[in-house]
Backbone as a ProteinNet text record, in pm:
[ID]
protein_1_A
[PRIMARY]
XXXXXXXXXXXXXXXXXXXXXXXXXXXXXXXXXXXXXXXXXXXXXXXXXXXXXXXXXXXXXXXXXXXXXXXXXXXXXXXXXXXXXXXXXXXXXXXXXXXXXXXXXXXXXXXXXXXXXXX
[TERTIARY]
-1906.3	-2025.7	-1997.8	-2121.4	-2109.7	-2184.6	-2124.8	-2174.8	-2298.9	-2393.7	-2517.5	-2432.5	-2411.2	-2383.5	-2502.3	-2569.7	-2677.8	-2636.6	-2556	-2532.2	-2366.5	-2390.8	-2262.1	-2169.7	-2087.2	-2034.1	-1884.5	-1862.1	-1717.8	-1701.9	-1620	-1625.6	-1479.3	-1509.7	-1432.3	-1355.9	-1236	-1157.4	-1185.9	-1203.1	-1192.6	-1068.1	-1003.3	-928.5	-875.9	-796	-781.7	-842.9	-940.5	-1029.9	-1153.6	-1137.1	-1248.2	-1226.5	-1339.5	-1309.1	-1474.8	-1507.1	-1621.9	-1648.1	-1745.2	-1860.4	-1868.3	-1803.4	-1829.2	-1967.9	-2015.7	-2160.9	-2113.4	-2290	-2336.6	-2296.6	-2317	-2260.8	-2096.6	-2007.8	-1841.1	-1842.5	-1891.1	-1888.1	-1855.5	-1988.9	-2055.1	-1924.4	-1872.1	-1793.5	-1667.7	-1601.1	-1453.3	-1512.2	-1616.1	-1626.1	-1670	-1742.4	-1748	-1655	-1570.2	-1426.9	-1308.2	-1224.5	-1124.7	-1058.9	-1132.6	-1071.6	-986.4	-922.4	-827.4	-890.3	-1039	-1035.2	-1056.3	-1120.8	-1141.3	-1252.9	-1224.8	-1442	-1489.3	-1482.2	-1585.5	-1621.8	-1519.1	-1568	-1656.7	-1593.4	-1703.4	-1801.2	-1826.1	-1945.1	-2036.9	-2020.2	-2118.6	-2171.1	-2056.3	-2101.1	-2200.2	-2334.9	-2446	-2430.3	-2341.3	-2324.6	-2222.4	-2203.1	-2076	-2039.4	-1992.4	-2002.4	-1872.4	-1879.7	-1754.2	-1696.6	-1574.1	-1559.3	-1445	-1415.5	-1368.3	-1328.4	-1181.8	-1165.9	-1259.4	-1233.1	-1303.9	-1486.7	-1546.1	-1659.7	-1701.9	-1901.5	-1967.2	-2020.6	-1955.8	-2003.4	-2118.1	-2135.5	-2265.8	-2254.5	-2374.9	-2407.4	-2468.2	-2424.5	-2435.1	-2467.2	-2620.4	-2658.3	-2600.2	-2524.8	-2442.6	-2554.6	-2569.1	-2632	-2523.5	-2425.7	-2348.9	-2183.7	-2072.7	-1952.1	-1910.7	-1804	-1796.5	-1590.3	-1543.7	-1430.2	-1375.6	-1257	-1212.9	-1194.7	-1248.1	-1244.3	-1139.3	-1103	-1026.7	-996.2	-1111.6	-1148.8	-1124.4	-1133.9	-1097.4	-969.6	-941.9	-776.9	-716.3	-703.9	-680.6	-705.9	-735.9	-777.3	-726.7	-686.8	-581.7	-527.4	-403.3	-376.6	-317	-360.3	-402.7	-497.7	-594.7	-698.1	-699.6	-674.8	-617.6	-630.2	-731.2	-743.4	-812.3	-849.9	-940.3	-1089.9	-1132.9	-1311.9	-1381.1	-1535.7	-1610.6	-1738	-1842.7	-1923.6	-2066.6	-2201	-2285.2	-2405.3	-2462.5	-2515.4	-2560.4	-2614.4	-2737.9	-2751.4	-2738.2	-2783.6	-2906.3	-2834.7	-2961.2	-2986.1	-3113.6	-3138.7	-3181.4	-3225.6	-3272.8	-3173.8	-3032.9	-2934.9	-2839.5	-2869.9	-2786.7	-2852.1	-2957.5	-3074.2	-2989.5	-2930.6	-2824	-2705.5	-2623.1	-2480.1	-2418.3	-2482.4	-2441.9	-2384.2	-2223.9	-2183.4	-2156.7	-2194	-2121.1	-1988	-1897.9	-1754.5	-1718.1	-1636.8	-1607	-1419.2	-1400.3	-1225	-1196	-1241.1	-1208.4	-1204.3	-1302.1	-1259.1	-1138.6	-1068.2	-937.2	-811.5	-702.6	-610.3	-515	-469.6	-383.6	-244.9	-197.4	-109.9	-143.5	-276.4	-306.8	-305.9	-296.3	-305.5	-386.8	-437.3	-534.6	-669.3	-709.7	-819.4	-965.8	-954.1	-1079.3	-1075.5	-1191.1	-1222.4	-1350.4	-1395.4	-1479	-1514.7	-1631.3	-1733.9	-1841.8	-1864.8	-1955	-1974.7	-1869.2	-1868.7	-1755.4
1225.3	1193.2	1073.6	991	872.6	905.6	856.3	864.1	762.9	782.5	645.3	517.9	441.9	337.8	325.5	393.6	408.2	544.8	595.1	732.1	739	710.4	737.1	866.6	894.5	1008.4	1043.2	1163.5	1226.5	1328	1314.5	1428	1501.3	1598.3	1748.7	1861.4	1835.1	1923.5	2087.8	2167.5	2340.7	2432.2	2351.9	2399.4	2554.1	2577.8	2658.8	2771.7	2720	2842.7	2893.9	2789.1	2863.3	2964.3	3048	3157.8	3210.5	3229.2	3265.4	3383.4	3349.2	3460.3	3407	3353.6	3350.9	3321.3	3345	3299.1	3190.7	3127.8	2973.2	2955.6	3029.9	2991.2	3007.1	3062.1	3090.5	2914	2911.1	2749	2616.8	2700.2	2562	2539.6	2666.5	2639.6	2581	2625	2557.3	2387.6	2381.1	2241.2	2137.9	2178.2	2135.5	2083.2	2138.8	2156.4	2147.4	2190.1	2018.4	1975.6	1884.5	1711	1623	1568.7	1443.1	1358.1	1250.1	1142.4	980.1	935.4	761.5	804.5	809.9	831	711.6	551.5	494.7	481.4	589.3	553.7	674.7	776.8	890.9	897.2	800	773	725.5	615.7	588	682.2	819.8	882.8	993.1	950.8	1060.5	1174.2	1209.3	1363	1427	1478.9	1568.2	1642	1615.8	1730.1	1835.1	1968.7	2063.4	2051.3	2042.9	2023.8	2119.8	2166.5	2295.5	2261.3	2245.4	2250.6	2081.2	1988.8	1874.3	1882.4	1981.6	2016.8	2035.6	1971.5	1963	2130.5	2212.3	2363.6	2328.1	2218	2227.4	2072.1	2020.3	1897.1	1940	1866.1	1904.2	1715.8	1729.9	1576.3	1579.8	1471	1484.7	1427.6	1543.3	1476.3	1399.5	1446.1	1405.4	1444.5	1390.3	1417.8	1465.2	1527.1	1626.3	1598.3	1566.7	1581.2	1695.2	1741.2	1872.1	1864.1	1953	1961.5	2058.6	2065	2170.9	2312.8	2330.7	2453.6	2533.5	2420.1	2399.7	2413.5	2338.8	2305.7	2421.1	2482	2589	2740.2	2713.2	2818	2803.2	2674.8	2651.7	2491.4	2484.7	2386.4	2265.5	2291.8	2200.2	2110.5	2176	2103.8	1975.4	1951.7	1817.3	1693	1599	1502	1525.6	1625.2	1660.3	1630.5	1647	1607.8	1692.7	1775.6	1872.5	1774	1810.7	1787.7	1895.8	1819.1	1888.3	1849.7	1958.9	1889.6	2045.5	2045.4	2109.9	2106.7	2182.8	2178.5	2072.4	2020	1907.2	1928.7	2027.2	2034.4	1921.7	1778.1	1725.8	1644.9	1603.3	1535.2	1659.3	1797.9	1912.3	1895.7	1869	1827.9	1739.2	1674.6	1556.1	1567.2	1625.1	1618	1762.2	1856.2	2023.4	2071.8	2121.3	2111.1	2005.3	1868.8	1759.5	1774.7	1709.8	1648.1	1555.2	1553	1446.8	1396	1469	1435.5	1312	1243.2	1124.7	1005.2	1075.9	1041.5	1061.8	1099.8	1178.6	1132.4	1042.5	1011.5	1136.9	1142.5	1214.8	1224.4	1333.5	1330.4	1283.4	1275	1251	1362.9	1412.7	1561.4	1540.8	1423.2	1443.6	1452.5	1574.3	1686.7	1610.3	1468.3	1378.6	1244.3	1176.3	1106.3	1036.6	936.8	837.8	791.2	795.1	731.6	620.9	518.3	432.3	384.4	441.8	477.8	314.2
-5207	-5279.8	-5369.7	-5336.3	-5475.7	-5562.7	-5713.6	-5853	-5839	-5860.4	-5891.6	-5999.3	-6026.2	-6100.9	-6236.8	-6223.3	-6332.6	-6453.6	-6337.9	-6434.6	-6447.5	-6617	-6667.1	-6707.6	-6642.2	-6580.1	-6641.5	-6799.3	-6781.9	-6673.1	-6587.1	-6482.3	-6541.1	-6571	-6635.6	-6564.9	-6529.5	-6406.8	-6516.7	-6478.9	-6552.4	-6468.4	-6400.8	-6325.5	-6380.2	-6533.3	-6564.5	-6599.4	-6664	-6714.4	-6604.1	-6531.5	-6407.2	-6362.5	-6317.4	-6250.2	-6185.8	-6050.1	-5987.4	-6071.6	-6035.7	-6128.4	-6267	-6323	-6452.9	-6485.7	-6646.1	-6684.4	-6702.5	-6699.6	-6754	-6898	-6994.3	-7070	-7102.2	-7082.4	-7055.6	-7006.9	-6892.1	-6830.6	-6907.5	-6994.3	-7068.2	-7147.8	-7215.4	-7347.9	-7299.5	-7144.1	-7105.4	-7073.6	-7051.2	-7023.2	-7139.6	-7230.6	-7349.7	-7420.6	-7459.8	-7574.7	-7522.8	-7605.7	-7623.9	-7570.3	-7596.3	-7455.6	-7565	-7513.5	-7599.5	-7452.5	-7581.7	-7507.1	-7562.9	-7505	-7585.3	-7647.7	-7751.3	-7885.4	-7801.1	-7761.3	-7739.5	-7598.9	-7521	-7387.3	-7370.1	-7405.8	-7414.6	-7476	-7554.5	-7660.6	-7502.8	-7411.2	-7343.7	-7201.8	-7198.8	-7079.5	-7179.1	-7071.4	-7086.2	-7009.2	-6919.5	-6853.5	-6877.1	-6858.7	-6824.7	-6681.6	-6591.7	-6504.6	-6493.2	-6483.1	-6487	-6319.2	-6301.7	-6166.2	-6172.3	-6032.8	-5974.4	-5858.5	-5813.8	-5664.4	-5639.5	-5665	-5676.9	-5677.7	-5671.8	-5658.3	-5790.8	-5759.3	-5888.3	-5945.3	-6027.5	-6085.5	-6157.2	-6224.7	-6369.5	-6390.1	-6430.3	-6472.4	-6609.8	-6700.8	-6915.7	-6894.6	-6994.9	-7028.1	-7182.5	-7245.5	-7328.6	-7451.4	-7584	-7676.5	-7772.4	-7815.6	-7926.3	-7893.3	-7925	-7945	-8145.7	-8098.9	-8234.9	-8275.6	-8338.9	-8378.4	-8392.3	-8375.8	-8414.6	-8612.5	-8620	-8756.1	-8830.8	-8951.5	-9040.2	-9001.2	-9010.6	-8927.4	-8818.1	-8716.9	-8551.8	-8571.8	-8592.3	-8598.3	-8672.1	-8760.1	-8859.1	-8739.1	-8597	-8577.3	-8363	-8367.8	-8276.6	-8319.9	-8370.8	-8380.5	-8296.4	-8133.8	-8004.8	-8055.9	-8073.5	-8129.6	-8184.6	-8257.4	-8331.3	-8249.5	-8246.7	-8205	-8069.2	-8108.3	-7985.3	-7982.9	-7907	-7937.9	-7851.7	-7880.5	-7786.4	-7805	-7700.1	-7697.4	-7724.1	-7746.8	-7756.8	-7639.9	-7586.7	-7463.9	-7405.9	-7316.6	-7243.4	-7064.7	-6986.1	-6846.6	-6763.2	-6735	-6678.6	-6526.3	-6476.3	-6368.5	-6258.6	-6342.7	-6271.6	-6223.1	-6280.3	-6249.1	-6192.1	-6127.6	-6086.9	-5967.9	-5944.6	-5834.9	-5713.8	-5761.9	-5703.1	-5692.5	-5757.9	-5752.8	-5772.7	-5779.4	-5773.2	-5650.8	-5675.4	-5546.9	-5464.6	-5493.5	-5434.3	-5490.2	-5381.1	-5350.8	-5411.1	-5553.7	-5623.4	-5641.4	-5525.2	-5533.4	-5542.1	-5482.2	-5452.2	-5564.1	-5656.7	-5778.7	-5928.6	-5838.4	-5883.3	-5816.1	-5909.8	-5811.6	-5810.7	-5694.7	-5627.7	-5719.3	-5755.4	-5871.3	-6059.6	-6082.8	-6190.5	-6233.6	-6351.7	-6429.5	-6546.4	-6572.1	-6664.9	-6643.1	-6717.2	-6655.2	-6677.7	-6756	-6753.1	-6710.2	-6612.8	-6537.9	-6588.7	-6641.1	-6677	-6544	-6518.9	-6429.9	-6474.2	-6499.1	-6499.2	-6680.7	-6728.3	-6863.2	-6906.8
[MASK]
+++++++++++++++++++++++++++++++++++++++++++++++++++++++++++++++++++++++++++++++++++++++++++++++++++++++++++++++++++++++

């Protein structure tokens, strides 16, 4: 599957915390939170997609990025320099790419679990 060039795309491996069956929201929260990434490149991706087995699980239209805060951190201290997002299920961009094949956007031996698309 190709990304549209219009749509700016973090694509989000969940490799670990995935697991079938899980709820939509369980989803939402492993794909949300915390990422160690670029604040200004992720500042320009409007989606998010959770990917699984190179496959699209959930498309999240991204409202805002969030710093790990005192708090956060005080309560796993991974956290730290981490960043989550705030954002919502977007059916009409799930319409298109749900369940598409996005390996290929993934080099082979990379281990870092985020991928900038068009961003």
């Amino acid at each position: 599957m190709t990304i549209d060039p219009h749509h700016p795309v973090l694509l989000i491996r969940v490799a670990r915390e995935y697991q079938d069956g899980m709820t939509d929201d369980a989803l939402h929260e492993v794909t949300r939170s915390w990422w160690r990434v670029n604040g200004s490149r992720a500042a320009n991706a409007k989606w998010a997609f959770a990917v699984f087995s190179g496959v699209v699980r959930a498309v999240y239209r991204i409202k805002e990025w969030t710093q790990a805060g005192a708090e956060d951190i005080a309560e796993d201290s991974r956290r730290e320099g981490r960043w989550a997002f705030v954002g919502e299920r977007d059916p009409e961009l799930e319409a298109h790419y749900l369940h598409g094949d996005v390996s290929s956007y993934f080099v082979q031996g990379n281990q870092n679990p985020v991928r900038y698309v068009n961003c």
